Amino acid sequence: GGGTMALERVNKELEEIFKDAKNENGKAAPELFDLYRAYKAGNVTQQEYKDRTRAAGSAARQRHKCSPLVGPAELNDEDILALRAALRAEQPVQHADQDAPAANEQANNRLHAAPQQSTSRAPSVLGTRSREQEEDDPVMAMAHGSARRARHELEPTTPAPPQSMNLSELKFSRPADQCMLENASLPAFELPDPREPGREGRRTTVLSNAVKINIRPSLVIYQYDVSFWFERFGGESGDNKKKVVVPEGVAEILHSRLLCLFGRGTFGYDFSKIVYALTDADQLDMTDGVSPNWTVDEESDKRTFTTTIGAETAWATLRQVGEPLQMDSLVRGQVAGPVFRKYVAAIDVALGERPVYRCIKGAYYDENKRAAWSAIKRLGRDDLHEIWLGYRQTVIDTSEGLMLFVDTAATAMHTPLKLLDFIGNRRRPSCSSSSLTFGMVKAVEKKLCQHGVGKPKMTSSHQPKKTYKFFGLDDVPLRDAVYYDTEAQSERKIVDWWATHFPRVQLHRLDLPCACYSSKSKAESPAHVKRLPLELCSWAGGEPVHGGPPELTQEVIREACQPPAQRFDKLNAIVGSKPTAMEMGVIPNLVTAEARVLESMELVYYNNQSRQTQRVRVDGGKGSWNLQIGGGRDLGFMRTGKNRDPGVAYHVQQWLVINFEPRNMSEHSVHTFLNKFTDLAGQRGIMLSQNTCTVEYDGTRYVDLSKPDEGRLFDYLNKQTSLELVLCFLPENQGANSKFLYPALKRWSETQTGVPLQCINTGKLLKERGGRSNLTDSSYYAGVLLKLNLKLGGTNVHPGRDGLALMRDRPTMVCGVDVNHAAP
């Protein structure tokens, strides 16, 4: 009853506030819209906008402010901390200013006297207090914030919570009418006992990709935060500064300065804004001979260190933060919660090899190809991309302690190639660089800007060691391009500048635009944009591919997949070359784990020759099984199509074949496929009638991949009456398939008609392996028929008699486990 009355008061208050914020027409007050427009136009500051909008309903909130629903929100800091500790340890809470036994007895009586009020109401009522109300009542804001944080925080030395808990058993020392959670209770919950290790199967030992981390218990690590500041161009005072993202070159310079400050092997830098070191800030030697380029500020409570970078146009400030990380607490298992994640982050940075190898997408690569585990290979036939093979690592907490998990990684990179050759290869159809025109080059400007992640880097043949950021192409040809000469205070042609400063450089393509290496939008005029002749420019190489085609991703996965023996040889080479840093290292032996190999299950198929079911044993070592029964025939399906009984053939009378790739899939190839496909389907009990099969040898007339028109395609499909199956030959270009054609066909099949659809990728069908293509390979057809029978409503296989014994033993959740690879 009390909860219902409180909810009615809240609703009434909201209605009053709602009326005050609206005019007589039921719309928001027009002055609020005027204020919003003024704020968007910049005529009103953000703080003034907030204050005036809050003031619009403050009077109504003060008049109709509801009283606390359960009790006044007057918990102080001691009560909140005591409540949090009680929730974790299930211990009684005692208030220092009151007699504990009497208060506990009074709170217990009040708790058990009103069991009808549960937390299912209390949180919803508490949640009705708005953010403005919390600002009006700081105590309530503090209580709300502490209650929210209490669910996520865990003190470092707090033991694990018990397996069952009931808030109704808590004893509060304060009077019940002053306790905000006096009537709150949670239903008790029980955690199930852990299941004993299985005893089925034979014992075995599994080699993992993890190594143990060797940490000295007496180690103490200090954390420093780095703040980067950069002078704006033309800035003269400290007021004209801007905080920006850390460039890679600046981070490398700072790392060299940190070597002088801390010493080699005594610190770890994440090449961003965090440094971990073994030396306290008060113990650093700041003499000029020991720590050059560093200045120290002794006036603040903690010493701060500053160094200039780049001719005093940028500087970095180093400041010690947080409490020291005591590794003995970590080794004894006394660290948990957010503090534990700080320890893991410090170890991860210390064991990383960022200064030695290049870090891309969290993985390490050796661009000099000196390490035994590294490799760089060309991809494709056009030499536009290459694959870099490296490794990635992660610190994981296990039952055996902290371990470093290491795995191979691969990513696709752009090759160092001339821009003109790159543009010619990116055009469809491709052309030579000599035949490029101004319009052809400008047409691919957007693709050039998407080359790599961020602004792509390029080099020029007149200064090969220097790199530039590519900002786009000029809007005029080189012969008409001008620059602003600051000495002469006038504009001059870029061609004349090159003839004066680099007379040996011969420029031939004056009809092409220049490559800009400064922003065109931020320049005062087009003459102030920095440019290079396009024929001299090349991609710097080593730029990750951003948004590459699906074919490139598949090729990277194919190159990165390695046999287990070769993969573990690389992992052993990686962990064996791990250096010791910050007095931490790894034990260079991959960890093994005890496991059990379950007996391989039996599968039940239907033998169409003997008209009986037949059991097949799975080869657990290879994960495969043999379906051949002699005479070039295979076992059939347990149920074909919608038939309920095994051994009954399923007939498909009306079906349609559409060829969307007539250039590569000729009529002869279509007939070859259909003859073998229908023959193998008949052996498995699916009778595809050739008399009522309609073949469309050129389906491209119903679809335009450049301008998709589903209506024309759907009109053609809907004209084919009484269809039971549609089989489509799709183009090899997966980009066009995934963008339009395949989704359009699936929508027609699964959301409009329900006609089963089977798609064939012509690239995989016509691909040759070992001198023969899949067009004549029976195993390819067998894989397609497995999918087709399921789409027709059939059942391919049944498990054997004891195949699901573990699942039948007791209620069981099945978790799929797969071997993953690093993202390309």
Short mmCIF file of N, CA and C in Angstrom, two decimals, residues 5 38-39 42 83 98 143 197 249-250 267 272 292 386 392 396 417 470 480 515 534 702 720 749:
data_model
loop_
_atom_site.label_atom_id
_atom_site.label_comp_id
_atom_site.label_asym_id
_atom_site.label_seq_id
_atom_site.Cartn_x
_atom_site.Cartn_y
_atom_site.Cartn_z
N MET A 5 0.92 4.34 -2.96
CA MET A 5 0.70 5.76 -2.67
C MET A 5 1.91 6.59 -3.06
N ALA A 38 19.25 30.29 -30.03
CA ALA A 38 20.33 31.21 -29.67
C ALA A 38 21.57 30.46 -29.23
N TYR A 39 21.37 29.35 -28.52
CA TYR A 39 22.53 28.55 -28.09
C TYR A 39 23.25 27.93 -29.29
N GLY A 42 25.40 30.37 -31.14
CA GLY A 42 26.57 30.87 -30.42
C GLY A 42 26.33 32.14 -29.67
N LEU A 83 27.44 -0.02 4.82
CA LEU A 83 26.49 -0.79 4.03
C LEU A 83 27.21 -1.57 2.94
N GLN A 98 25.50 5.25 18.42
CA GLN A 98 24.27 4.68 18.96
C GLN A 98 24.58 3.32 19.57
N ALA A 143 24.39 9.63 -2.03
CA ALA A 143 23.87 8.29 -1.74
C ALA A 143 23.60 7.52 -3.02
N PRO A 197 35.67 -32.91 -12.56
CA PRO A 197 36.23 -33.18 -13.89
C PRO A 197 35.73 -34.51 -14.44
N GLY A 249 55.80 9.90 -34.34
CA GLY A 249 57.18 10.41 -34.28
C GLY A 249 57.50 11.07 -32.96
N VAL A 250 56.54 11.80 -32.39
CA VAL A 250 56.75 12.45 -31.10
C VAL A 250 56.90 11.41 -30.01
N PHE A 267 61.79 0.86 -17.31
CA PHE A 267 60.50 1.52 -17.51
C PHE A 267 59.81 0.89 -18.71
N SER A 272 51.77 6.22 -25.73
CA SER A 272 50.62 7.11 -25.71
C SER A 272 50.78 8.06 -24.52
N PRO A 292 69.68 14.90 -19.46
CA PRO A 292 69.60 16.09 -20.28
C PRO A 292 68.21 16.26 -20.89
N GLU A 386 50.60 -6.51 -49.67
CA GLU A 386 51.47 -7.53 -49.11
C GLU A 386 50.96 -7.89 -47.72
N ARG A 392 50.70 -11.29 -31.57
CA ARG A 392 50.04 -10.46 -30.58
C ARG A 392 50.07 -11.17 -29.24
N ILE A 396 46.66 -12.72 -19.21
CA ILE A 396 45.41 -13.34 -18.77
C ILE A 396 45.61 -13.91 -17.37
N LEU A 417 54.60 1.75 -53.79
CA LEU A 417 54.32 1.77 -55.22
C LEU A 417 54.14 3.21 -55.66
N PHE A 470 49.43 12.55 -47.22
CA PHE A 470 48.65 12.83 -48.42
C PHE A 470 47.30 13.41 -48.02
N ASP A 480 49.64 24.91 -64.45
CA ASP A 480 48.93 26.12 -64.01
C ASP A 480 49.01 26.35 -62.51
N ALA A 515 50.13 16.43 -55.86
CA ALA A 515 49.70 15.78 -54.62
C ALA A 515 49.92 16.76 -53.48
N LEU A 534 52.95 14.92 -58.99
CA LEU A 534 52.41 13.58 -58.80
C LEU A 534 53.33 12.51 -59.34
N TYR A 702 18.38 -9.06 -66.02
CA TYR A 702 17.37 -8.70 -65.03
C TYR A 702 17.97 -7.96 -63.83
N GLN A 720 7.76 -17.09 -62.72
CA GLN A 720 7.98 -18.54 -62.76
C GLN A 720 7.05 -19.18 -61.72
N SER A 749 13.63 -15.00 -51.33
CA SER A 749 13.42 -16.39 -50.96
C SER A 749 12.83 -16.54 -49.55
#
